[in-house]
Short mmCIF file of C-alpha atoms and ligand atoms in Angstrom, two decimals:
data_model
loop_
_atom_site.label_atom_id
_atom_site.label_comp_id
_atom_site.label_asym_id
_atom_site.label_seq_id
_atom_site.Cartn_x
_atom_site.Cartn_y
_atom_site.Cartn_z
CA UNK K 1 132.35 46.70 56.75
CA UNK K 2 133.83 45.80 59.90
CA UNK K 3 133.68 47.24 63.04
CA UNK K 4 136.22 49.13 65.28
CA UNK K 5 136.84 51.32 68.16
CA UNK K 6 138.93 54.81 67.72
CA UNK K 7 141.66 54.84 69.90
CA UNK K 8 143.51 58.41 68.76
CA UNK K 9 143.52 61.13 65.77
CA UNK K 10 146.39 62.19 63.87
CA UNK K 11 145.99 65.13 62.01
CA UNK K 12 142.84 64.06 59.20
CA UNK K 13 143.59 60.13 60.40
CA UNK K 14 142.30 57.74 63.07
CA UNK K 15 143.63 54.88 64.38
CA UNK K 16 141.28 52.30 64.99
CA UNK K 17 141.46 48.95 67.26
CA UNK K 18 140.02 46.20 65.06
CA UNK K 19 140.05 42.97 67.56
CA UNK K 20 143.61 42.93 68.50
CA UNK K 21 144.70 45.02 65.09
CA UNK K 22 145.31 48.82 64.63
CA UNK K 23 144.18 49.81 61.34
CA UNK K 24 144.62 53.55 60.29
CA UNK K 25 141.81 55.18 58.70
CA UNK K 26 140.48 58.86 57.01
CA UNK K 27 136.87 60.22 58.00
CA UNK K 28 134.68 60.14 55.20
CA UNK K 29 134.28 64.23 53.85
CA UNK K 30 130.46 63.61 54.10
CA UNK K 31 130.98 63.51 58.07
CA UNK K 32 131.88 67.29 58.05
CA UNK K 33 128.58 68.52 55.94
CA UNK K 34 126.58 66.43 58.67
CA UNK K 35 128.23 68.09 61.60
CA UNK K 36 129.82 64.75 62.78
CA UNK K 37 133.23 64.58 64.22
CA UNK K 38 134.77 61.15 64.86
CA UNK K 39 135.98 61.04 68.83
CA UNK K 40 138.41 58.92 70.62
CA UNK K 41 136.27 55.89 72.11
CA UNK K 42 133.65 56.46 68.91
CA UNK K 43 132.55 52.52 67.66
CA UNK K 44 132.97 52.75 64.33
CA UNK K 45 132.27 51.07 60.96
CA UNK K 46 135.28 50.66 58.85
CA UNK K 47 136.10 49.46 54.64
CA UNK K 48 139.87 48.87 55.79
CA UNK K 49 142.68 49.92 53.22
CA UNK K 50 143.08 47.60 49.94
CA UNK K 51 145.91 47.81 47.08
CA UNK K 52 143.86 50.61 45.47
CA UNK K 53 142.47 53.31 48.47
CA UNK K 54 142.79 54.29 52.05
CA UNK K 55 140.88 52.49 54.97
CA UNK K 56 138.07 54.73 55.63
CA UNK K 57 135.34 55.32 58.85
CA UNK K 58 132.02 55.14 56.98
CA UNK K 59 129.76 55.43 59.62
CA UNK K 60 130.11 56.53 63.68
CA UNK K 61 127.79 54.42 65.77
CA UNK K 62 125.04 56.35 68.22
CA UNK K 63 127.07 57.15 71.31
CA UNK K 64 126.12 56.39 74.89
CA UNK K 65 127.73 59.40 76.22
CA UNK K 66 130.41 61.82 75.60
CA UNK K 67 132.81 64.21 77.56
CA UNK K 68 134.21 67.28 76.70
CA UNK K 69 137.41 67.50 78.83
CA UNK K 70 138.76 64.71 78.17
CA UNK K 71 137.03 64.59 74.52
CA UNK K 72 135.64 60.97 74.47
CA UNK K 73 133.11 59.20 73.50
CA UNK K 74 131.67 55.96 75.35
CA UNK K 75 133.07 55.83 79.06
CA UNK K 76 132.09 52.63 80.84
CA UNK K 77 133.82 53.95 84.29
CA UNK K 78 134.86 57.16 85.98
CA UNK K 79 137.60 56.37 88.39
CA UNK K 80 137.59 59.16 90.92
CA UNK K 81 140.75 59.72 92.34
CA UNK K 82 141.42 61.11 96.39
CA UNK K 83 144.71 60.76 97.91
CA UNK K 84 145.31 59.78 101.33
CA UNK K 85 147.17 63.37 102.31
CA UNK K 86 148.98 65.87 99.69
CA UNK K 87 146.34 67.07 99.10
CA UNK K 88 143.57 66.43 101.38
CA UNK K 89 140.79 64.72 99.96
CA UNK K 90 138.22 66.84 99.20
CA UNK K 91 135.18 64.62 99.82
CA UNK K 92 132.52 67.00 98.29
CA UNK K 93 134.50 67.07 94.75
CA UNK K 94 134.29 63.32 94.76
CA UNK K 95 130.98 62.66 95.74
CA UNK K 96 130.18 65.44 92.99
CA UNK K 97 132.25 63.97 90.38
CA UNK K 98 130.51 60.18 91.02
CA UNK K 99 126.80 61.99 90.98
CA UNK K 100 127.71 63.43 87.59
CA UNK K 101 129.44 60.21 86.30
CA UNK K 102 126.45 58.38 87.66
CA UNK K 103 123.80 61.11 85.52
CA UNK K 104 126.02 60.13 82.44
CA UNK K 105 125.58 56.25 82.68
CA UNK K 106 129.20 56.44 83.87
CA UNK K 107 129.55 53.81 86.49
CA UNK K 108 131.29 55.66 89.52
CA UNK K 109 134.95 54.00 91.39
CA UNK K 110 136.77 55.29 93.70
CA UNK K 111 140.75 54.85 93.91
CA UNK K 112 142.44 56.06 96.73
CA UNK K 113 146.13 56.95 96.17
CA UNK K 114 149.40 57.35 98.23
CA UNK K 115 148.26 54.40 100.40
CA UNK K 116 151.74 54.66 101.32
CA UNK K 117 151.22 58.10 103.40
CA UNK K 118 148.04 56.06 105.18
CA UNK K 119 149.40 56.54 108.90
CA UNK K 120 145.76 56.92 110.19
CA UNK K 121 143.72 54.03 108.79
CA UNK K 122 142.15 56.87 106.13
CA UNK K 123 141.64 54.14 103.88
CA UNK K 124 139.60 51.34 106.03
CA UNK K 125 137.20 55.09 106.91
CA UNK K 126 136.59 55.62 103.42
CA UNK K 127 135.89 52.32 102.69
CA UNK K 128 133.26 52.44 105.09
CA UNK K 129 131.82 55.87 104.09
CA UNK K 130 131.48 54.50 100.91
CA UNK K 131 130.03 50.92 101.67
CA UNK K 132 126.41 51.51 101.42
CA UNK K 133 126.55 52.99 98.31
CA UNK K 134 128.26 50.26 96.83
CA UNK K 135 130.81 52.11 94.85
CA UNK K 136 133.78 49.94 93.78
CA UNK K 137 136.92 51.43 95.72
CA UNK K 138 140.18 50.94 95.57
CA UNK K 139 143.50 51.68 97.64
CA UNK K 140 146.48 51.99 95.66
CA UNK K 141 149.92 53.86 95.35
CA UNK K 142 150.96 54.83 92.01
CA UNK K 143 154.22 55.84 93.41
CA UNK K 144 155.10 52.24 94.30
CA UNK K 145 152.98 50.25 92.81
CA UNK K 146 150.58 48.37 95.30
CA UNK K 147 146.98 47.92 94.74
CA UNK K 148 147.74 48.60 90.84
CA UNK K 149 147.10 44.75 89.61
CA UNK K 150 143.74 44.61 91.58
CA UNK K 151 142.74 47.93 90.07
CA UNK K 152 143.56 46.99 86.65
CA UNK K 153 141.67 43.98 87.00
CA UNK K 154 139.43 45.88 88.09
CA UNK K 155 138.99 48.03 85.04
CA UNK K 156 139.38 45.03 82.66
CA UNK K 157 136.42 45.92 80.47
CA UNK K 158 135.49 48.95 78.90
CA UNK K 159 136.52 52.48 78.91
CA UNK K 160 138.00 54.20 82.10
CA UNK K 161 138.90 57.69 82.53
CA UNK K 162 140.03 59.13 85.88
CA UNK K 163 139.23 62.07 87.50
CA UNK K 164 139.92 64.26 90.55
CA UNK K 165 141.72 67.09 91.92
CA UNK K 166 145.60 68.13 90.75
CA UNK K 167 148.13 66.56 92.24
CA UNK K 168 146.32 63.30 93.84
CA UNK K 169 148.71 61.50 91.92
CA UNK K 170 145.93 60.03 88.53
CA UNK K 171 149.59 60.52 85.89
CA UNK K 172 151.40 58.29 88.31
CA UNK K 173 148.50 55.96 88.35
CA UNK K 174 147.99 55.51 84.60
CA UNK K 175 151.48 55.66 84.35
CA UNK K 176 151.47 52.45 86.90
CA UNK K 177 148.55 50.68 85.12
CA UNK K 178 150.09 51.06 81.19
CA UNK K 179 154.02 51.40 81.92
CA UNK K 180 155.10 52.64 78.45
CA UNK K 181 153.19 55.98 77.84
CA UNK K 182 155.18 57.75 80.56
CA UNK K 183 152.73 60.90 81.43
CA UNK K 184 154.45 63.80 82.75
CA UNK K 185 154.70 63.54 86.89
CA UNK K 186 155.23 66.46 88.74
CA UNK K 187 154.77 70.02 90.19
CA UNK K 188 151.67 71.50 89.12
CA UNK K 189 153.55 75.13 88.53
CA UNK K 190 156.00 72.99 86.15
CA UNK K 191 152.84 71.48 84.29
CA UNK K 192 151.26 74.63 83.65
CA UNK K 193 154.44 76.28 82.28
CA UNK K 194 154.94 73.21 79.89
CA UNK K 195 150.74 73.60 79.21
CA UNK K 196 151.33 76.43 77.54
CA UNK K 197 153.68 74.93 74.28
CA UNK K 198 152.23 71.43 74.67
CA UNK K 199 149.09 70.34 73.40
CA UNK K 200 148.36 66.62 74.23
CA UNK K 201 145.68 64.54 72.24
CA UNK K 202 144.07 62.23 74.19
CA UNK K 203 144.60 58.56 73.28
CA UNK K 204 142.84 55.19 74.56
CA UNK K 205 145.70 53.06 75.83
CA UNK K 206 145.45 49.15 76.20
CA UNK K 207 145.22 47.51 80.29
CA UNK K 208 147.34 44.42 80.08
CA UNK K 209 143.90 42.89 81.46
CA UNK K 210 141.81 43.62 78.90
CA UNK K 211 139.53 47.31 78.91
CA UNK K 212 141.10 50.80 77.90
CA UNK K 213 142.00 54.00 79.66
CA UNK K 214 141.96 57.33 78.83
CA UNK K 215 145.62 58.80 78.66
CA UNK K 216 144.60 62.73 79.67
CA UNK K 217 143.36 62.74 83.21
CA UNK K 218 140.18 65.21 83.02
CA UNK K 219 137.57 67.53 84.49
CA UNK K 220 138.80 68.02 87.85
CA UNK K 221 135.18 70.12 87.47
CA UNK K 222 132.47 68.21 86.20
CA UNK K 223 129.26 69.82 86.63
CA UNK K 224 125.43 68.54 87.07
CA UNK K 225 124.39 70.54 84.54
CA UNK K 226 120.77 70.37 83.69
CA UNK K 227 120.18 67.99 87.03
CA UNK K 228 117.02 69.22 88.96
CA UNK K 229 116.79 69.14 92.64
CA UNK K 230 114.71 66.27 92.66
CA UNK K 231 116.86 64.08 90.35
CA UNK K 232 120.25 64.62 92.69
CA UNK K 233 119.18 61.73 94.86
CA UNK K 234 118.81 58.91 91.67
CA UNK K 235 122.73 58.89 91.99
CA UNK K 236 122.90 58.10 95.55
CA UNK K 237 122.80 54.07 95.50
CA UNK K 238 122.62 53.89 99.24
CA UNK K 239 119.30 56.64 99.29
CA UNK K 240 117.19 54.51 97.03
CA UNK K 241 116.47 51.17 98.98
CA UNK K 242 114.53 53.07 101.89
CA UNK K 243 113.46 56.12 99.82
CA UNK K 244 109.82 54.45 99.90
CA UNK K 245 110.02 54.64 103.61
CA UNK K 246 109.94 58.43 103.79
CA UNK K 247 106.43 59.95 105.11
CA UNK K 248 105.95 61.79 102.29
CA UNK K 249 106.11 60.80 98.56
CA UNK K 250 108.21 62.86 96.67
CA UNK K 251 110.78 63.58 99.72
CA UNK K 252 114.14 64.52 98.80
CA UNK K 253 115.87 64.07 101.71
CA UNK K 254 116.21 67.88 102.76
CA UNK K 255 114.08 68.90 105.40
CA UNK K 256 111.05 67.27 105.36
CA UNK K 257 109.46 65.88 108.61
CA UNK K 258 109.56 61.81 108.39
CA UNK K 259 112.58 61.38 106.44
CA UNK K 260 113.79 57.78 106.39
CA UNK K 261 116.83 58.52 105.00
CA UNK K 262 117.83 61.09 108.24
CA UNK K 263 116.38 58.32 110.24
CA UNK K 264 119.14 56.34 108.94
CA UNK K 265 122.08 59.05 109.25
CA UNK K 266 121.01 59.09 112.54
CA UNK K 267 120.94 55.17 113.46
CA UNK K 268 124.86 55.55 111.36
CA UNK K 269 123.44 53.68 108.83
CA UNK K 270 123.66 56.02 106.63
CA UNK K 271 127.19 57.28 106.26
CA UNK K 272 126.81 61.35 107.83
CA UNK K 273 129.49 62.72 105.37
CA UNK K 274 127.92 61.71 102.29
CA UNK K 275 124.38 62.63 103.53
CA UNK K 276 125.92 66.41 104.38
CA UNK K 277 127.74 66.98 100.74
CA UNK K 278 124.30 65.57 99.31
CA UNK K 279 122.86 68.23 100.92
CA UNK K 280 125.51 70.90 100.04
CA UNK K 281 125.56 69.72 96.53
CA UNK K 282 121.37 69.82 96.98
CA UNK K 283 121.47 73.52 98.17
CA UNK K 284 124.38 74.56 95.44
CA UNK K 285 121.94 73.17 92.41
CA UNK K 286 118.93 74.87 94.14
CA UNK K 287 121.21 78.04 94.08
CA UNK K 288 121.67 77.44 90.48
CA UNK K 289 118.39 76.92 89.41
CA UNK K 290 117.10 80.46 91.25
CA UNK K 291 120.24 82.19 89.52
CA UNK K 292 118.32 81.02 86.45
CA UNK K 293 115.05 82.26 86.90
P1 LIG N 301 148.00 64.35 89.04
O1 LIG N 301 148.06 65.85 89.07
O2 LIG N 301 146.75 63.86 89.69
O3 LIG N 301 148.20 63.75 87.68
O4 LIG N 301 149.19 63.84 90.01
P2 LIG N 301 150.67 63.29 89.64
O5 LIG N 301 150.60 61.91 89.11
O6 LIG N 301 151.35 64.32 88.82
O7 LIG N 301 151.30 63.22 91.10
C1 LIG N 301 151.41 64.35 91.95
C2 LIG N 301 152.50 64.10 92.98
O8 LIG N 301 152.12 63.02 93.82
C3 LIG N 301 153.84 63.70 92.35
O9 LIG N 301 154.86 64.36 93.07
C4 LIG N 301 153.90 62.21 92.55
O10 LIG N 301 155.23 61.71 92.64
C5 LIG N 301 153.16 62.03 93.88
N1 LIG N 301 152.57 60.70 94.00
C6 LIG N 301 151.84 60.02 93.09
N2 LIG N 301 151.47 58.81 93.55
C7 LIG N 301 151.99 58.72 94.81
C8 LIG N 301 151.93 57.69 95.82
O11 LIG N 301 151.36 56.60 95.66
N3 LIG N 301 152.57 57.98 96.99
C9 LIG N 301 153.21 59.15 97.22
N4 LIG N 301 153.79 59.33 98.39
N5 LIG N 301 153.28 60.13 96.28
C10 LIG N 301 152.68 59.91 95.10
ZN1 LIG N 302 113.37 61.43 102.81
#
């Protein structure tokens, strides 16, 4: 058997990247009876087509992690996408977005679009805000192209699917980054009147340096399901190396007396923004978690 990677389904068929080969395969029935359905990004086994039958998927490897909007299976990155202006970034959505990519084993960028609208030096700020946490970011336009080479360097390995609010401009970057798939640009109001007869399937496309991308931007709203209190501040990177300084054990940042991590806000540090949507993020899962009880 040989092994593969599932980059779309057709109908009762997948077709599945075997090194640089696409070889088109049917699910094995026994897959149904076990609950199992094959998803884009699955690593599967294969017994490719001979003279006599069709290639089939024998057997779907464990998973790492899987999303539901886009459905895929094994994302390596979440690009989280801002723009510069139209619209306004919306900070908290992002930071939210990386936490949850972050809780998934989904390593967290962030691009920054319509670097072309950049009268204000946005960029070089959220560069900064974002420095201690040691996210990957990028500044790109998808528009006119600039920044796309680095970024697709950037995602040479792997799976990457991008994520952020409507209209930020993520079609226009994929569209940038894999010129021949051609995703539909435009007015949100147009999109949702086409949404209605159109049903796309998602589909892994090839980066001309190596790595994948998901075709379907996704889940605009990704939640931290499941994610207790306590747990939000594993997916800050820039929280962790003074965490130990705090004066008590167990502090989560909030409002306990001592806090290293305020201490650092305070000295700048810390970047302020991030340390206020932690905290907004903190009180909307504490919310949550009351609502549940
Ligand atoms: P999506 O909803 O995130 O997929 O966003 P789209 O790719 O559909 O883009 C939304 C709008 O932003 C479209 O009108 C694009 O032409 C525009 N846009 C995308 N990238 C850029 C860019 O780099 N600069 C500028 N000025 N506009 C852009
Ligand atoms: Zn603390």
């Amino acid at each position: 058997m040989i092994e593969g990677i599932i980059l779309k389904g057709i109908g009762s068929f997948y077709d599945i990247a075997v090194g640089n080969e696409v070889v088109r395969c049917r699910a094995r029935g026994r897959f149904r009876r076990l609950g199992i359905t094959p998803m884009v990004g699955d690593r599967v086994l294969i017994l490719p087509e001979t003279a006599t039958r069709e290639g089939s998927i024998e057997e779907v490897l464990p998973r790492k992690n899987e999303l539901v909007r886009p459905p895929v299976a094994n994302i390596d990155y979440l690009a989280v996408v801002i723009a510069v202006k139209n619209p306004e970034p919306d900070f908290l959505l992002a930071d939210k977005l990386m936490a949850a990519a972050a809780m998934k084993g989904i390593q967290p960028l962030l691009v920054i679009n319509k670097t072309d609208l950049d009268d204000e030096g946005l960029v070089e700020d959220v560069k900064e805000a974002y420095k201690s946490a040691n996210y990957p970011v990028y500044a790109v336009s998808g528009k006119y192209g600039e920044g796309i080479e680095e970024l697709s360097r950037g995602l040479s390995e792997g799976i990457t699917t991008l994520a952020g609010q409507s209209g930020v401009g993520k079609s226009s970057i994929i569209n940038s980054l894999h010129p021949d798939c051609s995703l539909e640009v435009g007015s949100i109001s147009q999109r949702i009147k086409r949404g209605k007869h159109t049903t796309r399937h998602v589909e892994l496309l090839s980066l001309p340096y190596g790595g994948r991308i998901v075709d379907t931007p996704g889940f605009s709203a990704m939640e931290l399901d499941g994610l207790e209190p306590e747990e939000l501040m594993e997916y800050y990177p820039e929280f962790a190396v003074h965490s130990d300084h705090c004066r008590f054990k167990g502090c989560i940042h909030y409002r306990e007396p001592g806090c290293r991590i305020r201490e650092m806000v305070e000295l700048g540090l810390i970047n302020r923004g991030r340390y206020e949507r932690y905290i907004s993020l903190l009180e909307d899962i504490k919310e949550n978690r009351r609502g549940l009880k």
